[in-house]
CSV table of N, CA, C and O and ligand atoms in Angstrom, one decimal:
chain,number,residue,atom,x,y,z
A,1,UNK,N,-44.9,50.1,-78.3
A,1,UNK,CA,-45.7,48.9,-78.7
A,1,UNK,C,-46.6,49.2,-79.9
A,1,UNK,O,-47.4,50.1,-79.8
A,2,UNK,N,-46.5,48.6,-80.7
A,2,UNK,CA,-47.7,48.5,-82.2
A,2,UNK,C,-48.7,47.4,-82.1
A,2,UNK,O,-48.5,46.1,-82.0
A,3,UNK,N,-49.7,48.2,-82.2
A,3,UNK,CA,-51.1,46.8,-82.2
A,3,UNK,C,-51.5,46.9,-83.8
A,3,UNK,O,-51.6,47.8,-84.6
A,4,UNK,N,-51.6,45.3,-83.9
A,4,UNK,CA,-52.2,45.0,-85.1
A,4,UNK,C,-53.8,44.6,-85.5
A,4,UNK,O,-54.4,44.0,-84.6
A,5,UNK,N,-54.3,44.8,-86.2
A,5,UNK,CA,-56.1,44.3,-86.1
A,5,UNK,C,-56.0,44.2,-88.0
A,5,UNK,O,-55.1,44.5,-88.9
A,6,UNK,N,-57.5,43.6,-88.1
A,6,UNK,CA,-57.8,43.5,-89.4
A,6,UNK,C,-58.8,44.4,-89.7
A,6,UNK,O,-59.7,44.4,-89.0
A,7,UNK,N,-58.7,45.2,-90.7
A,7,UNK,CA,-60.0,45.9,-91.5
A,7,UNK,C,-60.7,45.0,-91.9
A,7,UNK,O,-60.3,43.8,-92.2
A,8,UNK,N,-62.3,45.6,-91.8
A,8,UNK,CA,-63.1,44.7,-92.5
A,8,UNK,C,-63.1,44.6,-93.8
A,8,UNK,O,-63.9,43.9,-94.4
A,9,UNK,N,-61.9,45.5,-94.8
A,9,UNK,CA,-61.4,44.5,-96.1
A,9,UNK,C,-60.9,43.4,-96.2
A,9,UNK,O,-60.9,42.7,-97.2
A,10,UNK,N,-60.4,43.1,-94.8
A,10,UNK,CA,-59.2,41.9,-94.9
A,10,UNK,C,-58.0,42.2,-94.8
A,10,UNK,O,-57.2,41.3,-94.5
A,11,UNK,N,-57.8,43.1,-94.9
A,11,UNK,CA,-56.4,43.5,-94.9
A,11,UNK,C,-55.8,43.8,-93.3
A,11,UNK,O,-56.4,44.4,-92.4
A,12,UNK,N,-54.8,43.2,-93.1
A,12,UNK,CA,-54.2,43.5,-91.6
A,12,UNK,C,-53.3,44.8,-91.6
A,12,UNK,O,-52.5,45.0,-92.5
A,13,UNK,N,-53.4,45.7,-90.5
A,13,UNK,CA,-52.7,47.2,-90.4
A,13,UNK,C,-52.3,46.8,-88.9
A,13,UNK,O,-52.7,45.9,-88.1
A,14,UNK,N,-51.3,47.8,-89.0
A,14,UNK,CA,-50.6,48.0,-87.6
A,14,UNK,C,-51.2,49.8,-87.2
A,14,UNK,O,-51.4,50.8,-87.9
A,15,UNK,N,-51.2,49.5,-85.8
A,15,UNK,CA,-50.9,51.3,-85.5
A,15,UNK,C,-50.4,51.2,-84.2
A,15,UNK,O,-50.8,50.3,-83.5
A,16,UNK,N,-49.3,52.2,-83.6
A,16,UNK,CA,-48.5,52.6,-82.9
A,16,UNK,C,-49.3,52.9,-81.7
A,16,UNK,O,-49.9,54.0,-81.7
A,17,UNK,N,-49.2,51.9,-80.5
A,17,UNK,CA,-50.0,51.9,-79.1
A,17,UNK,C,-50.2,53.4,-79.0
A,17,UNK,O,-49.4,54.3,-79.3
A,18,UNK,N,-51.6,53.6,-78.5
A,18,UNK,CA,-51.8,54.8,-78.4
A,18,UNK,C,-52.9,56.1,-79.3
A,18,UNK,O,-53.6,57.0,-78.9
A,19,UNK,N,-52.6,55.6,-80.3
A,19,UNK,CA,-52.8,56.1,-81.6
A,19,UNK,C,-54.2,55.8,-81.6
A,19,UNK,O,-54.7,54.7,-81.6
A,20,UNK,N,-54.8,57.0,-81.6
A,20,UNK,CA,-56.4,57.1,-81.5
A,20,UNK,C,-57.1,56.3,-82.7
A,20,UNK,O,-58.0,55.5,-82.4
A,21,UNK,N,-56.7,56.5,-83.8
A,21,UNK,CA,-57.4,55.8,-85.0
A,21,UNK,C,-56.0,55.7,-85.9
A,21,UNK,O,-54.8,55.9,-85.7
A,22,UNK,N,-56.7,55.3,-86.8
A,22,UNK,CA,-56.0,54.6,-88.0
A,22,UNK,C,-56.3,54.4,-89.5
A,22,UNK,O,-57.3,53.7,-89.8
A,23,UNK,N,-55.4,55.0,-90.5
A,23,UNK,CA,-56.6,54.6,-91.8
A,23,UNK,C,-56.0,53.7,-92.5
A,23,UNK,O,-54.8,53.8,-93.0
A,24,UNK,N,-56.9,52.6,-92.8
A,24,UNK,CA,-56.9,51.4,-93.8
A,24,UNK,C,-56.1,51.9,-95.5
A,24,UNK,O,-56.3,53.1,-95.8
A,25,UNK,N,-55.5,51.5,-96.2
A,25,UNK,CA,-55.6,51.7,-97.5
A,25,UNK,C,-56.6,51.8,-97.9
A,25,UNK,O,-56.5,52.5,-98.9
A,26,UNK,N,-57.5,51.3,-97.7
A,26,UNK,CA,-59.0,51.2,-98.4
A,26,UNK,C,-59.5,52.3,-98.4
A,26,UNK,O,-60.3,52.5,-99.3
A,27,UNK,N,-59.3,53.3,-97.4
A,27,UNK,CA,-59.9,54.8,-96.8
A,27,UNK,C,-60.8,54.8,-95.7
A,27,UNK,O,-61.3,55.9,-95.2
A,28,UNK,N,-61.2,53.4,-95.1
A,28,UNK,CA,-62.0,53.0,-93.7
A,28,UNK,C,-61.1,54.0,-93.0
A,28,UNK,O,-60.2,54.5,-93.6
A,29,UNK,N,-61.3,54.1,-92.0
A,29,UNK,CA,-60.6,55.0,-90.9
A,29,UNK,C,-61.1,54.3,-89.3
A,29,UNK,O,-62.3,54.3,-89.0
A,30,UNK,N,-60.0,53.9,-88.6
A,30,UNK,CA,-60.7,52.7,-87.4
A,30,UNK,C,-60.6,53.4,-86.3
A,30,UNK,O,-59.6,54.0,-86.4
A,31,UNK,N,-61.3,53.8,-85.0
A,31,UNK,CA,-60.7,53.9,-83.7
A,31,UNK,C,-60.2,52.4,-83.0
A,31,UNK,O,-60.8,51.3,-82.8
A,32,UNK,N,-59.0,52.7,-82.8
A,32,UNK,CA,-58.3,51.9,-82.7
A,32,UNK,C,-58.4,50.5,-81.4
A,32,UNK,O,-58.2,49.3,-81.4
A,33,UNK,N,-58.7,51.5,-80.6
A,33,UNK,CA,-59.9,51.0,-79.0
A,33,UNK,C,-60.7,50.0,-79.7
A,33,UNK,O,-60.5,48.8,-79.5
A,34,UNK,N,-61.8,50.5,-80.8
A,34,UNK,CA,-62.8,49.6,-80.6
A,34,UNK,C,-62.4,48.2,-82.0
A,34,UNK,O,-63.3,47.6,-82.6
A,35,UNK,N,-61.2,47.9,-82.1
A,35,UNK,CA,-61.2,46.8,-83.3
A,35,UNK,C,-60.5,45.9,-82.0
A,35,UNK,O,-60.0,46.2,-80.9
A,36,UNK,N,-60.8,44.6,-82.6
A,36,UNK,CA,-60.2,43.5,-82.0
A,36,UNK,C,-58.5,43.4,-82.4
A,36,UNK,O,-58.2,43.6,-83.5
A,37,UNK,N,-57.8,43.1,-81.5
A,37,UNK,CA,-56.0,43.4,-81.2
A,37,UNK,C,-56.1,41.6,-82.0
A,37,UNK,O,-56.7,40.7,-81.5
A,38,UNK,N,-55.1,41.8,-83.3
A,38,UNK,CA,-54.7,40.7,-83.3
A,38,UNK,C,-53.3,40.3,-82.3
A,38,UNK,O,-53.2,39.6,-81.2
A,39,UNK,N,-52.5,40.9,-83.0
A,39,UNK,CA,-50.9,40.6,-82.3
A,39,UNK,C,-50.4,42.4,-81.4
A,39,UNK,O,-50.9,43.4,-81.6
A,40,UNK,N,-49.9,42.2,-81.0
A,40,UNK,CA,-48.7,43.3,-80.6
A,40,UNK,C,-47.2,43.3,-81.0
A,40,UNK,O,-46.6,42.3,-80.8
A,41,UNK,N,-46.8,44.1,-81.4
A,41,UNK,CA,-45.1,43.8,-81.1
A,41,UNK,C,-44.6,45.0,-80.8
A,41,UNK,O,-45.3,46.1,-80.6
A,42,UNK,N,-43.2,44.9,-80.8
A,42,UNK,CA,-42.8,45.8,-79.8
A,42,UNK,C,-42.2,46.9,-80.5
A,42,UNK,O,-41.8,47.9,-79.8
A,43,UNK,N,-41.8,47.0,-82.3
A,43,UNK,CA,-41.7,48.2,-82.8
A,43,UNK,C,-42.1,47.7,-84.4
A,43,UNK,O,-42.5,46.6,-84.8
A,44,UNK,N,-41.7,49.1,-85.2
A,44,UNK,CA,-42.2,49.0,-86.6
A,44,UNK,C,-42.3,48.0,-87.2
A,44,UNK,O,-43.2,47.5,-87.9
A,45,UNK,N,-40.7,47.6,-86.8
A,45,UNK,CA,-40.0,46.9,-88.2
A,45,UNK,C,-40.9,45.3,-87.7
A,45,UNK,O,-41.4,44.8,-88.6
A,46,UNK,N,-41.0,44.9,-86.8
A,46,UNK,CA,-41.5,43.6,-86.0
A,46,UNK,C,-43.1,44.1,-86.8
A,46,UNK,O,-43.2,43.7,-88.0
A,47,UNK,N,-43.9,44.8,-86.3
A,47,UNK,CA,-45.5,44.8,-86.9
A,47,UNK,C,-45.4,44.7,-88.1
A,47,UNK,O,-45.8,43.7,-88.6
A,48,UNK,N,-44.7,45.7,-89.0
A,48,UNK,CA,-44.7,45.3,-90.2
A,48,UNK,C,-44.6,43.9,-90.8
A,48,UNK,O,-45.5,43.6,-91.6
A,49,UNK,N,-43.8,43.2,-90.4
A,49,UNK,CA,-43.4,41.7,-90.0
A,49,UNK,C,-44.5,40.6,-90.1
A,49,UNK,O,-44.6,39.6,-90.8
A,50,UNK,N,-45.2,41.3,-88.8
A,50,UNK,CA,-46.2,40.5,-88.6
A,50,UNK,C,-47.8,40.8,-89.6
A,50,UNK,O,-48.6,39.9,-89.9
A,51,UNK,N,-48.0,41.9,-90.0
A,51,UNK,CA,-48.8,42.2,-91.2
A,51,UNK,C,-48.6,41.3,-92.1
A,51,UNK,O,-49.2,40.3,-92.3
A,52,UNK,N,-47.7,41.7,-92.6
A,52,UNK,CA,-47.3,40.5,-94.1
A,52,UNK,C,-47.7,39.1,-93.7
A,52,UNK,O,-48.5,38.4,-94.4
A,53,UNK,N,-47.0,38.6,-92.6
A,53,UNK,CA,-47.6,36.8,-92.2
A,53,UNK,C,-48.6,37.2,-92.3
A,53,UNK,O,-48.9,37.0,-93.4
A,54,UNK,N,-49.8,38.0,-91.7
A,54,UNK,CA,-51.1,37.8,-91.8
A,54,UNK,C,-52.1,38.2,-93.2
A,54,UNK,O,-53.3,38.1,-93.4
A,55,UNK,N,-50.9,38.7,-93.9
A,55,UNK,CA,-51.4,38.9,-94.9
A,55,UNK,C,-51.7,37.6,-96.5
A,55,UNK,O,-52.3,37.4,-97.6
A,56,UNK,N,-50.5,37.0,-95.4
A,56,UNK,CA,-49.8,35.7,-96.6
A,56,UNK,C,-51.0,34.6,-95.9
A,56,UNK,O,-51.8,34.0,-96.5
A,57,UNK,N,-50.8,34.5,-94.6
A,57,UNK,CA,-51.8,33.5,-94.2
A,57,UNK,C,-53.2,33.8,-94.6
A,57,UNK,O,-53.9,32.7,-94.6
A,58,UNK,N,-54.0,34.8,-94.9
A,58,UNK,CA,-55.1,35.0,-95.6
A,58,UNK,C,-55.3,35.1,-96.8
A,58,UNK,O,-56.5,35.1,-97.1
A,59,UNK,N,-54.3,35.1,-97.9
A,59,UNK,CA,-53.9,35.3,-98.9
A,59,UNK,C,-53.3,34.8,-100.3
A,59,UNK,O,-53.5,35.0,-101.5
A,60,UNK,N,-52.2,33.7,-99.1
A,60,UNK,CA,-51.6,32.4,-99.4
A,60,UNK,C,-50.2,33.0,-100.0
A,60,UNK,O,-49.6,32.3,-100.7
A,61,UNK,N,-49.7,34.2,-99.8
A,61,UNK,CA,-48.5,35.1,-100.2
A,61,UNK,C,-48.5,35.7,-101.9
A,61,UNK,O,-49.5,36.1,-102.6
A,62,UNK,N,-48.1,35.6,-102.1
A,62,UNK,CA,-47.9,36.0,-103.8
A,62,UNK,C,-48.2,37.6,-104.0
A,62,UNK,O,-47.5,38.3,-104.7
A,63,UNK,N,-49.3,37.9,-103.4
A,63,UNK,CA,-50.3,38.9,-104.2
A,63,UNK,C,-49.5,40.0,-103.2
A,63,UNK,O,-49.0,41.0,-103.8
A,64,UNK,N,-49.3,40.1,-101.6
A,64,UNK,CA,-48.7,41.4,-101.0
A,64,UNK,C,-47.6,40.5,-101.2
A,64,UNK,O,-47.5,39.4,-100.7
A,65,UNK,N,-46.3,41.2,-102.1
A,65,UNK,CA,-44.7,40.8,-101.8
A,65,UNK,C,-44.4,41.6,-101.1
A,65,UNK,O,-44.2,41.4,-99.9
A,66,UNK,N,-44.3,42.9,-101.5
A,66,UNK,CA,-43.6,44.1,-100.0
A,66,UNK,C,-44.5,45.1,-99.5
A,66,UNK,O,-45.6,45.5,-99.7
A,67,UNK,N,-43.4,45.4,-98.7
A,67,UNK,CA,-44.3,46.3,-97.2
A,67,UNK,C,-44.8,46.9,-97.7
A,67,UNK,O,-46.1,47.0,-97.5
A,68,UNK,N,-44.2,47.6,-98.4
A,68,UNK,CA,-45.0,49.0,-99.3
A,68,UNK,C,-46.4,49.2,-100.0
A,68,UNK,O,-47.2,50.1,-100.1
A,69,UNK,N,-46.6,47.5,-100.3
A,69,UNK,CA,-47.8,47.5,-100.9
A,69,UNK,C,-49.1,47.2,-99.7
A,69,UNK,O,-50.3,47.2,-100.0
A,70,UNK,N,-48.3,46.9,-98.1
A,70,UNK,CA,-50.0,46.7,-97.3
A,70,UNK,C,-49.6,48.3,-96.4
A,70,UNK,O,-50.1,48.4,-95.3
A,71,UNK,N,-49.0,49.1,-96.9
A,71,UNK,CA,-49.2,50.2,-95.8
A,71,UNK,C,-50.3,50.8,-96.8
A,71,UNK,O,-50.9,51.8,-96.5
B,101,LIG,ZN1,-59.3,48.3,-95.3
């Protein structure tokens, strides 16, 4: 299972249930416990997935086209 949350850049990240922290592109670094869970899913390719929607719904799409650019 992959939990998703938002940095306080805005930017939405996934990390892999479990997984003590996590670092933003930005260089924030989160414990993972203490951010608010947007979504779950149940592997990469699905979180990834769901980043990008949240990234297009905050965004309006255009600006992140691929994965590569919100890991
Ligand atoms: Zn960030």
């Amino acid at each position: 299972m992959y939990l998703i949350f938002r940095c306080n850049c805005g930017r939405a990240i996934y990390a892999k249930e479990g997984a003590k922290q996590k670092t933003c592109v930005c260089g924030r670094t989160w414990k993972v416990k203490d951010r608010k869970i947007l979504k779950k899913a149940p592997d990469a390719e699905t979180a990834a997935e769901m980043v990008r929607k949240l990234q297009e719904e905050k965004y309006g799409g255009g600006i992140f086209t691929t994965a590569d650019k919100i890991r």
